[in-house]
PDB file of C-alpha atoms in Angstrom:
ATOM      1  CA  UNK A   1     -15.048  -8.196  15.052  1.00 49.00           C
ATOM      2  CA  UNK A   2     -16.685  -9.561  17.966  1.00 59.00           C
ATOM      3  CA  UNK A   3     -19.852  -7.334  19.004  1.00 58.00           C
ATOM      4  CA  UNK A   4     -19.202  -5.070  21.924  1.00 63.00           C
ATOM      5  CA  UNK A   5     -15.408  -5.819  21.925  1.00 70.00           C
ATOM      6  CA  UNK A   6     -13.326  -2.790  23.310  1.00 74.00           C
ATOM      7  CA  UNK A   7     -10.031  -1.509  21.457  1.00 72.00           C
ATOM      8  CA  UNK A   8      -8.170  -2.731  24.281  1.00 79.00           C
ATOM      9  CA  UNK A   9      -9.490  -6.395  23.719  1.00 84.00           C
ATOM     10  CA  UNK A  10      -8.707  -6.331  20.004  1.00 83.00           C
ATOM     11  CA  UNK A  11      -5.388  -4.676  20.874  1.00 91.00           C
ATOM     12  CA  UNK A  12      -4.490  -7.495  23.425  1.00 94.00           C
ATOM     13  CA  UNK A  13      -5.182 -10.254  20.691  1.00 94.00           C
ATOM     14  CA  UNK A  14      -2.859  -8.642  18.348  1.00 96.00           C
ATOM     15  CA  UNK A  15      -0.383  -8.513  21.271  1.00 97.00           C
ATOM     16  CA  UNK A  16      -1.083 -12.160  22.122  1.00 97.00           C
ATOM     17  CA  UNK A  17      -0.033 -13.151  18.425  1.00 97.00           C
ATOM     18  CA  UNK A  18       3.358 -11.640  18.643  1.00 98.00           C
ATOM     19  CA  UNK A  19       3.845 -13.250  22.322  1.00 97.00           C
ATOM     20  CA  UNK A  20       3.490 -16.317  20.609  1.00 97.00           C
ATOM     21  CA  UNK A  21       4.983 -15.999  17.361  1.00 96.00           C
ATOM     22  CA  UNK A  22       8.449 -15.714  18.584  1.00 96.00           C
ATOM     23  CA  UNK A  23      10.842 -12.715  16.493  1.00 98.00           C
ATOM     24  CA  UNK A  24       9.045 -11.562  13.266  1.00 98.00           C
ATOM     25  CA  UNK A  25      10.437  -9.456  10.047  1.00 98.00           C
ATOM     26  CA  UNK A  26       7.891  -6.834   9.505  1.00 98.00           C
ATOM     27  CA  UNK A  27       6.787  -5.723   5.856  1.00 97.00           C
ATOM     28  CA  UNK A  28       6.765  -2.143   6.738  1.00 97.00           C
ATOM     29  CA  UNK A  29       5.402   0.017   3.952  1.00 95.00           C
ATOM     30  CA  UNK A  30       4.243   2.880   6.475  1.00 94.00           C
ATOM     31  CA  UNK A  31       0.647   2.802   5.682  1.00 94.00           C
ATOM     32  CA  UNK A  32      -2.109   2.489   8.509  1.00 96.00           C
ATOM     33  CA  UNK A  33      -2.445  -1.394   8.415  1.00 96.00           C
ATOM     34  CA  UNK A  34       1.477  -2.378   8.491  1.00 97.00           C
ATOM     35  CA  UNK A  35       2.461   0.799  11.026  1.00 97.00           C
ATOM     36  CA  UNK A  36      -0.008  -0.865  13.625  1.00 98.00           C
ATOM     37  CA  UNK A  37       1.467  -4.316  12.915  1.00 98.00           C
ATOM     38  CA  UNK A  38       4.964  -2.727  13.436  1.00 98.00           C
ATOM     39  CA  UNK A  39       4.049  -0.896  16.297  1.00 98.00           C
ATOM     40  CA  UNK A  40       2.237  -3.849  18.294  1.00 98.00           C
ATOM     41  CA  UNK A  41       5.357  -6.240  17.464  1.00 98.00           C
ATOM     42  CA  UNK A  42       7.857  -3.678  18.549  1.00 98.00           C
ATOM     43  CA  UNK A  43       5.935  -3.162  21.728  1.00 97.00           C
ATOM     44  CA  UNK A  44       5.678  -6.801  22.770  1.00 98.00           C
ATOM     45  CA  UNK A  45       9.157  -8.052  20.754  1.00 98.00           C
ATOM     46  CA  UNK A  46      11.702  -5.117  20.921  1.00 96.00           C
ATOM     47  CA  UNK A  47      14.462  -5.612  19.076  1.00 93.00           C
ATOM     48  CA  UNK A  48      13.005  -8.926  18.025  1.00 97.00           C
ATOM     49  CA  UNK A  49      10.679  -7.229  15.938  1.00 98.00           C
ATOM     50  CA  UNK A  50      12.779  -6.222  12.869  1.00 98.00           C
ATOM     51  CA  UNK A  51      10.916  -4.025  10.430  1.00 98.00           C
ATOM     52  CA  UNK A  52      11.947  -3.872   6.670  1.00 98.00           C
ATOM     53  CA  UNK A  53      10.839  -1.338   3.931  1.00 97.00           C
ATOM     54  CA  UNK A  54      10.974  -2.452   0.363  1.00 95.00           C
ATOM     55  CA  UNK A  55      12.165   0.567  -1.957  1.00 95.00           C
ATOM     56  CA  UNK A  56      11.710   0.458  -5.684  1.00 95.00           C
ATOM     57  CA  UNK A  57      10.365   2.588  -8.356  1.00 94.00           C
ATOM     58  CA  UNK A  58       6.733   1.680  -7.319  1.00 94.00           C
ATOM     59  CA  UNK A  59       7.231   2.991  -3.630  1.00 94.00           C
ATOM     60  CA  UNK A  60       6.193   7.161  -3.639  1.00 94.00           C
ATOM     61  CA  UNK A  61       8.723   9.167  -2.459  1.00 93.00           C
ATOM     62  CA  UNK A  62       6.770  10.687   0.247  1.00 93.00           C
ATOM     63  CA  UNK A  63       5.958   7.182   1.859  1.00 94.00           C
ATOM     64  CA  UNK A  64       9.623   6.098   1.717  1.00 93.00           C
ATOM     65  CA  UNK A  65      10.469   9.196   3.830  1.00 95.00           C
ATOM     66  CA  UNK A  66       7.565   8.743   6.060  1.00 96.00           C
ATOM     67  CA  UNK A  67       8.510   5.015   6.724  1.00 97.00           C
ATOM     68  CA  UNK A  68      12.133   6.423   8.081  1.00 97.00           C
ATOM     69  CA  UNK A  69      10.314   9.044  10.223  1.00 97.00           C
ATOM     70  CA  UNK A  70       7.912   6.543  11.857  1.00 98.00           C
ATOM     71  CA  UNK A  71      10.686   4.360  12.465  1.00 98.00           C
ATOM     72  CA  UNK A  72      12.968   6.878  13.898  1.00 97.00           C
ATOM     73  CA  UNK A  73       9.763   8.117  16.276  1.00 97.00           C
ATOM     74  CA  UNK A  74       8.602   4.646  17.362  1.00 97.00           C
ATOM     75  CA  UNK A  75      12.365   3.482  17.977  1.00 97.00           C
ATOM     76  CA  UNK A  76      11.770   0.581  15.722  1.00 98.00           C
ATOM     77  CA  UNK A  77      14.669  -1.943  14.672  1.00 97.00           C
ATOM     78  CA  UNK A  78      14.492  -0.832  10.926  1.00 98.00           C
ATOM     79  CA  UNK A  79      16.552  -0.815   7.748  1.00 97.00           C
ATOM     80  CA  UNK A  80      15.671  -0.854   3.862  1.00 97.00           C
ATOM     81  CA  UNK A  81      15.859  -3.474   1.207  1.00 96.00           C
ATOM     82  CA  UNK A  82      15.688  -3.039  -2.472  1.00 95.00           C
ATOM     83  CA  UNK A  83      13.580  -5.492  -4.570  1.00 94.00           C
ATOM     84  CA  UNK A  84      13.949  -5.943  -8.153  1.00 92.00           C
ATOM     85  CA  UNK A  85      10.268  -6.439  -9.312  1.00 93.00           C
ATOM     86  CA  UNK A  86      11.093  -4.064 -12.240  1.00 94.00           C
ATOM     87  CA  UNK A  87      13.585  -6.486 -13.678  1.00 93.00           C
ATOM     88  CA  UNK A  88      11.036  -9.006 -13.950  1.00 93.00           C
ATOM     89  CA  UNK A  89       9.007  -9.270 -17.611  1.00 93.00           C
ATOM     90  CA  UNK A  90       6.064 -10.746 -15.694  1.00 91.00           C
ATOM     91  CA  UNK A  91       5.623  -7.719 -13.587  1.00 92.00           C
ATOM     92  CA  UNK A  92       6.056  -5.272 -16.359  1.00 93.00           C
ATOM     93  CA  UNK A  93       3.475  -6.722 -18.625  1.00 93.00           C
ATOM     94  CA  UNK A  94       1.350  -5.517 -15.824  1.00 92.00           C
ATOM     95  CA  UNK A  95      -1.708  -8.173 -16.276  1.00 90.00           C
ATOM     96  CA  UNK A  96      -4.210  -9.367 -13.482  1.00 88.00           C
ATOM     97  CA  UNK A  97      -0.983 -11.334 -11.333  1.00 88.00           C
ATOM     98  CA  UNK A  98       1.044  -8.002 -11.183  1.00 90.00           C
ATOM     99  CA  UNK A  99       1.086  -7.981  -7.455  1.00 89.00           C
ATOM    100  CA  UNK A 100       1.798 -11.703  -7.455  1.00 91.00           C
ATOM    101  CA  UNK A 101       5.408 -11.133  -8.756  1.00 91.00           C
ATOM    102  CA  UNK A 102       5.743  -7.872  -6.709  1.00 91.00           C
ATOM    103  CA  UNK A 103       5.290  -9.644  -3.195  1.00 92.00           C
ATOM    104  CA  UNK A 104       7.480 -12.484  -4.692  1.00 93.00           C
ATOM    105  CA  UNK A 105      10.420 -10.070  -5.000  1.00 93.00           C
ATOM    106  CA  UNK A 106       9.826  -8.709  -1.574  1.00 94.00           C
ATOM    107  CA  UNK A 107       9.394 -12.035   0.012  1.00 94.00           C
ATOM    108  CA  UNK A 108      12.935 -12.843  -2.162  1.00 94.00           C
ATOM    109  CA  UNK A 109      14.265 -10.245  -0.067  1.00 96.00           C
ATOM    110  CA  UNK A 110      12.820 -10.886   3.415  1.00 97.00           C
ATOM    111  CA  UNK A 111      13.193 -14.571   3.519  1.00 96.00           C
ATOM    112  CA  UNK A 112      17.004 -14.511   3.979  1.00 96.00           C
ATOM    113  CA  UNK A 113      16.765 -11.974   6.902  1.00 97.00           C
ATOM    114  CA  UNK A 114      14.115 -14.353   8.412  1.00 97.00           C
ATOM    115  CA  UNK A 115      16.066 -17.370   8.350  1.00 97.00           C
ATOM    116  CA  UNK A 116      19.199 -15.473   9.733  1.00 97.00           C
ATOM    117  CA  UNK A 117      16.611 -14.721  12.753  1.00 97.00           C
ATOM    118  CA  UNK A 118      14.720 -17.697  12.806  1.00 97.00           C
ATOM    119  CA  UNK A 119      11.917 -15.214  12.220  1.00 98.00           C
ATOM    120  CA  UNK A 120       8.274 -15.285  10.573  1.00 97.00           C
ATOM    121  CA  UNK A 121       7.477 -12.555   7.924  1.00 97.00           C
ATOM    122  CA  UNK A 122       4.662 -10.855   8.824  1.00 97.00           C
ATOM    123  CA  UNK A 123       2.547  -8.451   6.523  1.00 96.00           C
ATOM    124  CA  UNK A 124      -0.477  -5.829   7.252  1.00 95.00           C
ATOM    125  CA  UNK A 125      -3.235  -7.393   5.715  1.00 93.00           C
ATOM    126  CA  UNK A 126      -6.671  -6.756   7.398  1.00 92.00           C
ATOM    127  CA  UNK A 127     -10.084  -8.955   7.085  1.00 90.00           C
ATOM    128  CA  UNK A 128     -11.183  -6.291   4.472  1.00 86.00           C
ATOM    129  CA  UNK A 129      -8.688  -7.185   2.026  1.00 85.00           C
ATOM    130  CA  UNK A 130      -9.416 -10.708   1.800  1.00 82.00           C
ATOM    131  CA  UNK A 131     -12.382  -9.669  -0.207  1.00 70.00           C
ATOM    132  CA  UNK A 132     -10.550  -7.801  -3.298  1.00 64.00           C
ATOM    133  CA  UNK A 133      -8.183  -9.004  -5.863  1.00 64.00           C
ATOM    134  CA  UNK A 134      -5.112  -9.535  -4.009  1.00 73.00           C
ATOM    135  CA  UNK A 135      -2.664 -12.266  -5.667  1.00 79.00           C
ATOM    136  CA  UNK A 136       0.200 -10.564  -3.510  1.00 80.00           C
ATOM    137  CA  UNK A 137      -1.303 -12.208  -0.389  1.00 81.00           C
ATOM    138  CA  UNK A 138      -1.256 -15.471  -2.012  1.00 81.00           C
ATOM    139  CA  UNK A 139       2.174 -14.973  -2.978  1.00 84.00           C
ATOM    140  CA  UNK A 140       3.283 -14.248   0.465  1.00 85.00           C
ATOM    141  CA  UNK A 141       1.072 -16.833   1.938  1.00 85.00           C
ATOM    142  CA  UNK A 142       2.295 -19.405  -0.214  1.00 84.00           C
ATOM    143  CA  UNK A 143       6.052 -18.765   1.121  1.00 86.00           C
ATOM    144  CA  UNK A 144       5.130 -18.753   4.876  1.00 89.00           C
ATOM    145  CA  UNK A 145       4.269 -15.211   5.724  1.00 93.00           C
ATOM    146  CA  UNK A 146       1.463 -14.555   8.301  1.00 95.00           C
ATOM    147  CA  UNK A 147      -1.269 -11.698   8.312  1.00 96.00           C
ATOM    148  CA  UNK A 148      -1.378 -10.975  12.420  1.00 96.00           C
ATOM    149  CA  UNK A 149      -4.465  -8.412  11.693  1.00 95.00           C
ATOM    150  CA  UNK A 150      -6.368 -11.038   9.975  1.00 94.00           C
ATOM    151  CA  UNK A 151      -5.549 -13.619  12.646  1.00 93.00           C
ATOM    152  CA  UNK A 152      -6.853 -11.135  15.396  1.00 93.00           C
ATOM    153  CA  UNK A 153      -9.900 -10.320  13.447  1.00 89.00           C
ATOM    154  CA  UNK A 154      -9.161  -6.716  12.642  1.00 92.00           C
ATOM    155  CA  UNK A 155     -11.330  -4.914   9.660  1.00 90.00           C
ATOM    156  CA  UNK A 156      -9.834  -1.753   8.396  1.00 92.00           C
ATOM    157  CA  UNK A 157     -12.365   0.254  10.444  1.00 92.00           C
ATOM    158  CA  UNK A 158     -10.806  -1.814  13.896  1.00 93.00           C
ATOM    159  CA  UNK A 159      -6.906  -0.922  12.624  1.00 95.00           C
ATOM    160  CA  UNK A 160      -8.072   3.025  12.297  1.00 95.00           C
ATOM    161  CA  UNK A 161      -9.877   2.924  15.653  1.00 94.00           C
ATOM    162  CA  UNK A 162      -7.310   1.038  17.523  1.00 95.00           C
ATOM    163  CA  UNK A 163      -4.458   3.145  16.060  1.00 96.00           C
ATOM    164  CA  UNK A 164      -6.191   6.345  17.205  1.00 96.00           C
ATOM    165  CA  UNK A 165      -6.697   4.858  20.714  1.00 93.00           C
ATOM    166  CA  UNK A 166      -2.983   4.208  20.579  1.00 94.00           C
ATOM    167  CA  UNK A 167      -2.495   8.132  19.779  1.00 95.00           C
ATOM    168  CA  UNK A 168      -0.530   6.712  16.262  1.00 97.00           C
ATOM    169  CA  UNK A 169      -0.377   9.626  13.850  1.00 97.00           C
ATOM    170  CA  UNK A 170      -1.213   6.734  10.844  1.00 97.00           C
ATOM    171  CA  UNK A 171      -4.524   6.366  12.401  1.00 96.00           C
ATOM    172  CA  UNK A 172      -6.457   8.476   9.657  1.00 94.00           C
ATOM    173  CA  UNK A 173      -3.393   8.352   7.030  1.00 94.00           C
ATOM    174  CA  UNK A 174      -4.793   7.976   3.343  1.00 90.00           C
ATOM    175  CA  UNK A 175      -4.673   4.422   1.645  1.00 84.00           C
ATOM    176  CA  UNK A 176      -1.284   4.653  -0.238  1.00 81.00           C
ATOM    177  CA  UNK A 177      -1.115   1.716  -2.559  1.00 85.00           C
ATOM    178  CA  UNK A 178       2.272   1.265  -4.335  1.00 90.00           C
ATOM    179  CA  UNK A 179       2.451   3.535  -7.613  1.00 94.00           C
ATOM    180  CA  UNK A 180       1.743   0.580 -10.112  1.00 94.00           C
ATOM    181  CA  UNK A 181      -1.689   0.316  -8.958  1.00 92.00           C
ATOM    182  CA  UNK A 182      -2.492   3.608 -10.956  1.00 94.00           C
ATOM    183  CA  UNK A 183      -1.500   1.974 -14.253  1.00 95.00           C
ATOM    184  CA  UNK A 184      -4.461  -0.064 -16.093  1.00 94.00           C
ATOM    185  CA  UNK A 185      -4.037  -3.636 -16.421  1.00 92.00           C
ATOM    186  CA  UNK A 186      -2.373  -4.411 -19.675  1.00 92.00           C
ATOM    187  CA  UNK A 187      -0.018  -1.354 -20.034  1.00 94.00           C
ATOM    188  CA  UNK A 188       3.456  -1.686 -19.545  1.00 95.00           C
ATOM    189  CA  UNK A 189       4.694  -0.805 -16.121  1.00 96.00           C
ATOM    190  CA  UNK A 190       8.056   1.304 -16.745  1.00 96.00           C
ATOM    191  CA  UNK A 191      10.528   3.332 -14.434  1.00 96.00           C
ATOM    192  CA  UNK A 192       9.630   6.976 -15.821  1.00 96.00           C
ATOM    193  CA  UNK A 193       6.211   6.103 -15.984  1.00 97.00           C
ATOM    194  CA  UNK A 194       5.991   5.552 -12.121  1.00 96.00           C
ATOM    195  CA  UNK A 195       8.235   8.552 -11.775  1.00 97.00           C
ATOM    196  CA  UNK A 196       5.591  10.655 -13.472  1.00 97.00           C
ATOM    197  CA  UNK A 197       2.768   9.579 -11.156  1.00 97.00           C
ATOM    198  CA  UNK A 198       4.847   9.929  -8.250  1.00 97.00           C
ATOM    199  CA  UNK A 199       5.730  13.721  -9.270  1.00 97.00           C
ATOM    200  CA  UNK A 200       2.066  14.513 -10.148  1.00 98.00           C
ATOM    201  CA  UNK A 201       0.730  12.859  -6.944  1.00 97.00           C
ATOM    202  CA  UNK A 202       3.021  14.759  -4.822  1.00 96.00           C
ATOM    203  CA  UNK A 203       2.269  18.195  -6.597  1.00 97.00           C
ATOM    204  CA  UNK A 204      -1.420  17.504  -5.973  1.00 97.00           C
ATOM    205  CA  UNK A 205      -0.613  16.686  -2.032  1.00 96.00           C
ATOM    206  CA  UNK A 206       1.493  20.316  -1.809  1.00 96.00           C
ATOM    207  CA  UNK A 207      -1.971  21.945  -2.870  1.00 97.00           C
ATOM    208  CA  UNK A 208      -3.332  20.384  -0.136  1.00 96.00           C
ATOM    209  CA  UNK A 209      -5.366  17.052  -1.355  1.00 96.00           C
ATOM    210  CA  UNK A 210      -4.444  14.452   1.050  1.00 92.00           C
ATOM    211  CA  UNK A 211      -6.568  11.316  -0.165  1.00 93.00           C
ATOM    212  CA  UNK A 212      -6.026  10.767  -4.193  1.00 95.00           C
ATOM    213  CA  UNK A 213      -5.075   8.734  -6.991  1.00 96.00           C
ATOM    214  CA  UNK A 214      -3.372   9.690 -10.358  1.00 97.00           C
ATOM    215  CA  UNK A 215      -4.455   7.503 -13.125  1.00 97.00           C
ATOM    216  CA  UNK A 216      -2.496   7.139 -16.124  1.00 97.00           C
ATOM    217  CA  UNK A 217      -3.837   6.941 -19.566  1.00 96.00           C
ATOM    218  CA  UNK A 218      -1.073   7.789 -21.802  1.00 95.00           C
ATOM    219  CA  UNK A 219      -1.025  11.655 -22.377  1.00 96.00           C
ATOM    220  CA  UNK A 220      -3.869  11.993 -20.049  1.00 98.00           C
ATOM    221  CA  UNK A 221      -4.169  11.818 -16.153  1.00 98.00           C
ATOM    222  CA  UNK A 222      -7.602  11.088 -14.587  1.00 97.00           C
ATOM    223  CA  UNK A 223      -7.635  12.230 -11.068  1.00 97.00           C
ATOM    224  CA  UNK A 224      -9.763  10.900  -8.238  1.00 97.00           C
ATOM    225  CA  UNK A 225     -10.557  12.632  -5.270  1.00 97.00           C
ATOM    226  CA  UNK A 226     -12.745  12.227  -2.944  1.00 95.00           C
ATOM    227  CA  UNK A 227     -16.384  13.366  -3.588  1.00 96.00           C
ATOM    228  CA  UNK A 228     -16.059  16.219  -0.748  1.00 96.00           C
ATOM    229  CA  UNK A 229     -12.704  17.650  -2.658  1.00 97.00           C
ATOM    230  CA  UNK A 230     -14.336  17.674  -6.191  1.00 97.00           C
ATOM    231  CA  UNK A 231     -15.682  21.489  -5.849  1.00 96.00           C
ATOM    232  CA  UNK A 232     -12.371  22.571  -4.258  1.00 97.00           C
ATOM    233  CA  UNK A 233     -10.349  20.947  -7.021  1.00 97.00           C
ATOM    234  CA  UNK A 234     -13.012  22.674  -9.895  1.00 97.00           C
ATOM    235  CA  UNK A 235     -12.326  26.218  -7.634  1.00 97.00           C
ATOM    236  CA  UNK A 236      -8.693  25.696  -7.967  1.00 97.00           C
ATOM    237  CA  UNK A 237      -8.665  24.276 -11.809  1.00 97.00           C
ATOM    238  CA  UNK A 238      -5.822  26.110 -12.769  1.00 97.00           C
ATOM    239  CA  UNK A 239      -3.672  25.104 -10.045  1.00 98.00           C
ATOM    240  CA  UNK A 240      -4.345  21.648 -10.452  1.00 98.00           C
ATOM    241  CA  UNK A 241      -3.986  21.339 -14.122  1.00 98.00           C
ATOM    242  CA  UNK A 242      -0.497  23.293 -13.631  1.00 98.00           C
ATOM    243  CA  UNK A 243       0.505  20.765 -11.356  1.00 97.00           C
ATOM    244  CA  UNK A 244      -0.279  17.810 -13.209  1.00 98.00           C
ATOM    245  CA  UNK A 245       0.558  19.055 -16.584  1.00 97.00           C
ATOM    246  CA  UNK A 246       3.840  20.263 -15.246  1.00 97.00           C
ATOM    247  CA  UNK A 247       5.261  16.649 -14.915  1.00 97.00           C
ATOM    248  CA  UNK A 248       4.308  15.637 -18.552  1.00 96.00           C
ATOM    249  CA  UNK A 249       0.649  15.059 -18.873  1.00 97.00           C
ATOM    250  CA  UNK A 250      -0.995  16.672 -21.967  1.00 97.00           C
ATOM    251  CA  UNK A 251      -4.719  16.115 -20.854  1.00 98.00           C
ATOM    252  CA  UNK A 252      -5.811  16.622 -16.706  1.00 98.00           C
ATOM    253  CA  UNK A 253      -9.049  15.065 -16.019  1.00 97.00           C
ATOM    254  CA  UNK A 254     -11.216  14.796 -12.971  1.00 97.00           C
ATOM    255  CA  UNK A 255     -13.315  11.637 -12.332  1.00 96.00           C
ATOM    256  CA  UNK A 256     -16.894  12.819 -11.084  1.00 95.00           C
ATOM    257  CA  UNK A 257     -17.080   8.987  -9.659  1.00 94.00           C
ATOM    258  CA  UNK A 258     -14.605  10.051  -6.618  1.00 93.00           C
ATOM    259  CA  UNK A 259     -11.671   8.196  -5.333  1.00 92.00           C
ATOM    260  CA  UNK A 260     -12.235   4.528  -5.394  1.00 81.00           C
ATOM    261  CA  UNK A 261      -9.347   2.545  -4.057  1.00 71.00           C
ATOM    262  CA  UNK A 262      -8.734  -0.527  -6.378  1.00 61.00           C
ATOM    263  CA  UNK A 263     -11.122   0.452  -8.427  1.00 61.00           C
ATOM    264  CA  UNK A 264      -8.849  -0.440 -11.463  1.00 61.00           C
ATOM    265  CA  UNK A 265      -9.912  -3.945 -10.589  1.00 55.00           C
ATOM    266  CA  UNK A 266     -13.313  -3.403 -12.234  1.00 54.00           C
ATOM    267  CA  UNK A 267     -11.773  -4.529 -15.664  1.00 51.00           C
ATOM    268  CA  UNK A 268     -11.321  -7.836 -14.086  1.00 51.00           C
ATOM    269  CA  UNK A 269     -14.451  -7.893 -12.768  1.00 51.00           C
ATOM    270  CA  UNK A 270     -15.918  -7.200 -16.276  1.00 50.00           C
ATOM    271  CA  UNK A 271     -13.899  -9.715 -18.006  1.00 53.00           C
ATOM    272  CA  UNK A 272     -11.650  -7.576 -19.757  1.00 46.00           C
ATOM    273  CA  UNK A 273      -9.108  -9.646 -21.488  1.00 46.00           C
ATOM    274  CA  UNK A 274      -5.552  -8.657 -20.737  1.00 44.00           C
ATOM    275  CA  UNK A 275      -2.396  -9.877 -22.049  1.00 44.00           C
ATOM    276  CA  UNK A 276      -0.544 -12.423 -20.108  1.00 42.00           C
ATOM    277  CA  UNK A 277       2.852 -12.593 -18.894  1.00 37.00           C
ATOM    278  CA  UNK A 278       4.631 -16.160 -19.419  1.00 34.00           C
ATOM    279  CA  UNK A 279       4.894 -18.276 -16.616  1.00 32.00           C
ATOM    280  CA  UNK A 280       2.422 -16.563 -14.415  1.00 31.00           C
ATOM    281  CA  UNK A 281       1.204 -18.560 -11.382  1.00 29.00           C
ATOM    282  CA  UNK A 282      -2.674 -18.652 -10.780  1.00 23.00           C
TER     283      UNK A 282
END
């Protein structure tokens, strides 16, 4: 972001993107990034900004409900579509390119909507996302999707700061990647596994833990919480164990390194050999 630039100037650049883009289809997950994109697109384009939430077993139940709530609060033109990534063996194999197949399934649904409206598909990707292993971005970009936050120069911190200035309640929303991101690479992704993760994380949120991940290791759940929450989790050990074991885990563990978004990508950096699906695109 340009030194000394005000939140208003950053937002002006984002609005300028939509003023020049024409109609858009916003891939709206309800997270802080796609929420700012959806809000700004709606502010500039009105009904020419059509927001679409992809519904599948990898979308947490709470997140699906919040997308509907935000659409109603902001008056978005909005609908859901069902994506079929779970029907794809290359996705279920869960190798390093899982997200490529997920975004491909999303684009399969969004492209016809975009064609019908002579619109471009836009995603909530920020500059910080470009430095991580995100094959889904390649899948979307290769098919013509654009990233307004990147083009306007927004980091994650900028997205939160500008969202707060606008009074959007999503400004401090915890990061919420798809449920499949909780499954170590090489472990088969299944609907029952995703449903168990969904229930485990929902149970912990009901205990008051907002930012969290439950990582699946068969009978073992590894809970990641911000370092400041570890003491509270230990103090409420019995409630935490009951919440997670109640959805089917035999062993409940707490990761003392704390919450790390995308930390399973560490296996890729370490050069761990993973099974590969046939037909995977690099």
